[in-house]
Amino acid sequence: MPFVAITYDIKPGHEDEVAEVFSGFRRVRSPAVPDDEGREAAKILATAVFIRDGLLVRFIEYEGDLDAVARFMAVQPGVREVERRLAPYLNNPRDTGTVEGFVATFKQSMLRSVTQISVPREAEVATAS
């Protein structure tokens, strides 16, 4: 399964406040990501957020269409709330108020993937048998 890493340029010294922003994060009801016709275009498998000094990184494990994942995240209430609450702690404002702005910011914030290695999970092993 592929991963994507999204960076945020945080004002140093606010790590605890930023961690608090993520403490009550509202997950989406379903990991399924629909396309414009309502068919499943992707699936969000896992997320994780890490911070050190002025760097916050959100990792997303997904399968399917990454553009669909970005568009889906753009309209999720929990994601919108996090973006709103992070704004005072950012060195550079993020244009995430619209789907188009969110997707553009998502793409500009992506780290380049150098390598991704994983082992088969139990469900994958069972399916292959």
PDB file of C-alpha atoms in Angstrom:
ATOM      1  CA  MET A   1       0.000   0.000   0.000  1.00  0.00           C
ATOM      2  CA  PRO A   2       1.412   3.426  -0.831  1.00  0.00           C
ATOM      3  CA  PHE A   3       2.045   6.197   1.653  1.00  0.00           C
ATOM      4  CA  VAL A   4       2.048   9.955   1.241  1.00  0.00           C
ATOM      5  CA  ALA A   5       3.618  12.445   3.659  1.00  0.00           C
ATOM      6  CA  ILE A   6       2.259  15.987   3.941  1.00  0.00           C
ATOM      7  CA  THR A   7       4.304  18.690   5.693  1.00  0.00           C
ATOM      8  CA  TYR A   8       3.232  21.708   7.701  1.00  0.00           C
ATOM      9  CA  ASP A   9       5.639  24.576   8.510  1.00  0.00           C
ATOM     10  CA  ILE A  10       4.858  25.225  12.200  1.00  0.00           C
ATOM     11  CA  LYS A  11       6.116  28.097  14.350  1.00  0.00           C
ATOM     12  CA  PRO A  12       8.672  26.519  16.715  1.00  0.00           C
ATOM     13  CA  GLY A  13       7.714  26.416  20.381  1.00  0.00           C
ATOM     14  CA  HIS A  14       4.081  25.493  19.748  1.00  0.00           C
ATOM     15  CA  GLU A  15       4.443  21.716  19.600  1.00  0.00           C
ATOM     16  CA  ASP A  16       2.124  21.094  22.563  1.00  0.00           C
ATOM     17  CA  GLU A  17      -0.597  23.387  21.193  1.00  0.00           C
ATOM     18  CA  VAL A  18      -0.385  21.698  17.795  1.00  0.00           C
ATOM     19  CA  ALA A  19      -0.536  18.242  19.409  1.00  0.00           C
ATOM     20  CA  GLU A  20      -3.696  19.400  21.201  1.00  0.00           C
ATOM     21  CA  VAL A  21      -5.251  20.332  17.836  1.00  0.00           C
ATOM     22  CA  PHE A  22      -4.935  16.702  16.749  1.00  0.00           C
ATOM     23  CA  SER A  23      -5.973  15.176  20.087  1.00  0.00           C
ATOM     24  CA  GLY A  24      -9.701  15.319  19.327  1.00  0.00           C
ATOM     25  CA  PHE A  25      -9.505  14.609  15.600  1.00  0.00           C
ATOM     26  CA  ARG A  26     -12.802  13.400  14.123  1.00  0.00           C
ATOM     27  CA  ARG A  27     -12.232  10.440  11.812  1.00  0.00           C
ATOM     28  CA  VAL A  28     -14.327   9.960   8.727  1.00  0.00           C
ATOM     29  CA  ARG A  29     -17.158   7.433   9.037  1.00  0.00           C
ATOM     30  CA  SER A  30     -15.782   5.173   6.349  1.00  0.00           C
ATOM     31  CA  PRO A  31     -12.299   4.647   4.905  1.00  0.00           C
ATOM     32  CA  ALA A  32     -13.848   4.399   1.408  1.00  0.00           C
ATOM     33  CA  VAL A  33     -13.174   7.416  -0.810  1.00  0.00           C
ATOM     34  CA  PRO A  34     -15.836   7.929  -3.497  1.00  0.00           C
ATOM     35  CA  ASP A  35     -15.290   9.412  -6.945  1.00  0.00           C
ATOM     36  CA  ASP A  36     -17.674  11.948  -8.522  1.00  0.00           C
ATOM     37  CA  GLU A  37     -20.153   9.160  -9.384  1.00  0.00           C
ATOM     38  CA  GLY A  38     -20.080   7.659  -5.886  1.00  0.00           C
ATOM     39  CA  ARG A  39     -17.933   4.634  -6.802  1.00  0.00           C
ATOM     40  CA  GLU A  40     -14.988   3.776  -4.570  1.00  0.00           C
ATOM     41  CA  ALA A  41     -11.897   5.479  -6.018  1.00  0.00           C
ATOM     42  CA  ALA A  42      -9.580   4.946  -3.058  1.00  0.00           C
ATOM     43  CA  LYS A  43      -9.385   3.875   0.552  1.00  0.00           C
ATOM     44  CA  ILE A  44      -7.624   5.578   3.455  1.00  0.00           C
ATOM     45  CA  LEU A  45      -6.032   2.763   5.448  1.00  0.00           C
ATOM     46  CA  ALA A  46      -4.177   4.654   8.175  1.00  0.00           C
ATOM     47  CA  THR A  47      -2.905   8.061   9.175  1.00  0.00           C
ATOM     48  CA  ALA A  48      -0.284   9.272  11.625  1.00  0.00           C
ATOM     49  CA  VAL A  49       0.965  12.720  12.622  1.00  0.00           C
ATOM     50  CA  PHE A  50       4.463  13.550  13.896  1.00  0.00           C
ATOM     51  CA  ILE A  51       5.984  16.835  15.057  1.00  0.00           C
ATOM     52  CA  ARG A  52       9.442  18.099  15.952  1.00  0.00           C
ATOM     53  CA  ASP A  53      10.318  21.741  16.355  1.00  0.00           C
ATOM     54  CA  GLY A  54       8.833  23.542  13.347  1.00  0.00           C
ATOM     55  CA  LEU A  55       8.013  20.491  11.252  1.00  0.00           C
ATOM     56  CA  LEU A  56       4.721  18.622  11.381  1.00  0.00           C
ATOM     57  CA  VAL A  57       4.262  15.640   9.062  1.00  0.00           C
ATOM     58  CA  ARG A  58       1.012  13.787   8.392  1.00  0.00           C
ATOM     59  CA  PHE A  59       1.458  10.305   6.930  1.00  0.00           C
ATOM     60  CA  ILE A  60      -1.404   8.713   5.039  1.00  0.00           C
ATOM     61  CA  GLU A  61      -1.479   5.087   3.958  1.00  0.00           C
ATOM     62  CA  TYR A  62      -3.946   4.614   1.139  1.00  0.00           C
ATOM     63  CA  GLU A  63      -4.815   2.541  -1.883  1.00  0.00           C
ATOM     64  CA  GLY A  64      -6.268   3.855  -5.106  1.00  0.00           C
ATOM     65  CA  ASP A  65      -6.358   7.380  -6.523  1.00  0.00           C
ATOM     66  CA  LEU A  66      -4.346   9.908  -4.467  1.00  0.00           C
ATOM     67  CA  ASP A  67      -6.144  12.877  -6.102  1.00  0.00           C
ATOM     68  CA  ALA A  68      -9.451  11.388  -4.928  1.00  0.00           C
ATOM     69  CA  VAL A  69      -7.997  11.086  -1.406  1.00  0.00           C
ATOM     70  CA  ALA A  70      -7.016  14.782  -1.436  1.00  0.00           C
ATOM     71  CA  ARG A  71     -10.445  15.878  -2.721  1.00  0.00           C
ATOM     72  CA  PHE A  72     -12.165  13.681  -0.132  1.00  0.00           C
ATOM     73  CA  MET A  73     -10.065  15.073   2.715  1.00  0.00           C
ATOM     74  CA  ALA A  74     -10.821  18.629   1.570  1.00  0.00           C
ATOM     75  CA  VAL A  75     -14.483  18.303   2.540  1.00  0.00           C
ATOM     76  CA  GLN A  76     -14.163  16.256   5.728  1.00  0.00           C
ATOM     77  CA  PRO A  77     -15.327  18.210   8.803  1.00  0.00           C
ATOM     78  CA  GLY A  78     -12.482  16.874  10.968  1.00  0.00           C
ATOM     79  CA  VAL A  79      -9.825  17.851   8.435  1.00  0.00           C
ATOM     80  CA  ARG A  80     -11.368  21.297   7.939  1.00  0.00           C
ATOM     81  CA  GLU A  81     -11.431  21.813  11.722  1.00  0.00           C
ATOM     82  CA  VAL A  82      -7.761  20.823  12.050  1.00  0.00           C
ATOM     83  CA  GLU A  83      -6.771  23.189   9.233  1.00  0.00           C
ATOM     84  CA  ARG A  84      -8.717  26.025  10.890  1.00  0.00           C
ATOM     85  CA  ARG A  85      -7.208  25.389  14.324  1.00  0.00           C
ATOM     86  CA  LEU A  86      -3.650  25.031  12.956  1.00  0.00           C
ATOM     87  CA  ALA A  87      -3.754  28.390  11.155  1.00  0.00           C
ATOM     88  CA  PRO A  88      -2.411  30.495  14.080  1.00  0.00           C
ATOM     89  CA  TYR A  89       0.605  28.178  14.435  1.00  0.00           C
ATOM     90  CA  LEU A  90       1.682  28.158  10.773  1.00  0.00           C
ATOM     91  CA  ASN A  91       4.680  30.101   9.480  1.00  0.00           C
ATOM     92  CA  ASN A  92       3.049  30.230   6.056  1.00  0.00           C
ATOM     93  CA  PRO A  93      -0.730  30.355   5.561  1.00  0.00           C
ATOM     94  CA  ARG A  94      -2.298  27.384   3.778  1.00  0.00           C
ATOM     95  CA  ASP A  95      -5.063  27.968   1.226  1.00  0.00           C
ATOM     96  CA  THR A  96      -7.381  25.172   2.326  1.00  0.00           C
ATOM     97  CA  GLY A  97     -10.731  26.964   2.396  1.00  0.00           C
ATOM     98  CA  THR A  98     -11.863  25.522  -0.941  1.00  0.00           C
ATOM     99  CA  VAL A  99     -11.507  22.063  -2.447  1.00  0.00           C
ATOM    100  CA  GLU A 100      -9.250  23.468  -5.179  1.00  0.00           C
ATOM    101  CA  GLY A 101      -7.073  25.314  -2.658  1.00  0.00           C
ATOM    102  CA  PHE A 102      -6.882  22.296  -0.375  1.00  0.00           C
ATOM    103  CA  VAL A 103      -5.860  19.965  -3.216  1.00  0.00           C
ATOM    104  CA  ALA A 104      -3.215  22.437  -4.454  1.00  0.00           C
ATOM    105  CA  THR A 105      -1.854  22.860  -0.912  1.00  0.00           C
ATOM    106  CA  PHE A 106      -1.908  19.075  -0.390  1.00  0.00           C
ATOM    107  CA  LYS A 107       0.186  18.564  -3.538  1.00  0.00           C
ATOM    108  CA  GLN A 108       2.607  21.395  -2.707  1.00  0.00           C
ATOM    109  CA  SER A 109       3.086  19.994   0.812  1.00  0.00           C
ATOM    110  CA  MET A 110       3.860  16.421  -0.254  1.00  0.00           C
ATOM    111  CA  LEU A 111       7.296  15.035   0.490  1.00  0.00           C
ATOM    112  CA  ARG A 112       8.943  13.147  -2.333  1.00  0.00           C
ATOM    113  CA  SER A 113       8.748   9.421  -1.707  1.00  0.00           C
ATOM    114  CA  VAL A 114      12.186   7.854  -1.881  1.00  0.00           C
ATOM    115  CA  THR A 115      11.249   4.294  -0.955  1.00  0.00           C
ATOM    116  CA  GLN A 116       8.329   2.380   0.503  1.00  0.00           C
ATOM    117  CA  ILE A 117       8.686  -1.138   1.844  1.00  0.00           C
ATOM    118  CA  SER A 118       6.056  -3.191   3.641  1.00  0.00           C
ATOM    119  CA  VAL A 119       5.334  -6.791   4.440  1.00  0.00           C
ATOM    120  CA  PRO A 120       2.038  -8.491   3.573  1.00  0.00           C
ATOM    121  CA  ARG A 121      -0.635  -8.070   6.251  1.00  0.00           C
ATOM    122  CA  GLU A 122      -2.676 -10.982   7.559  1.00  0.00           C
ATOM    123  CA  ALA A 123      -5.651 -10.146   5.329  1.00  0.00           C
ATOM    124  CA  GLU A 124      -3.388  -9.972   2.267  1.00  0.00           C
ATOM    125  CA  VAL A 125      -1.756 -13.295   3.151  1.00  0.00           C
ATOM    126  CA  ALA A 126      -5.178 -14.949   3.650  1.00  0.00           C
ATOM    127  CA  THR A 127      -6.382 -13.638   0.272  1.00  0.00           C
ATOM    128  CA  ALA A 128      -3.284 -14.927  -1.504  1.00  0.00           C
ATOM    129  CA  SER A 129      -3.691 -18.445  -0.066  1.00  0.00           C
TER     130      SER A 129
END
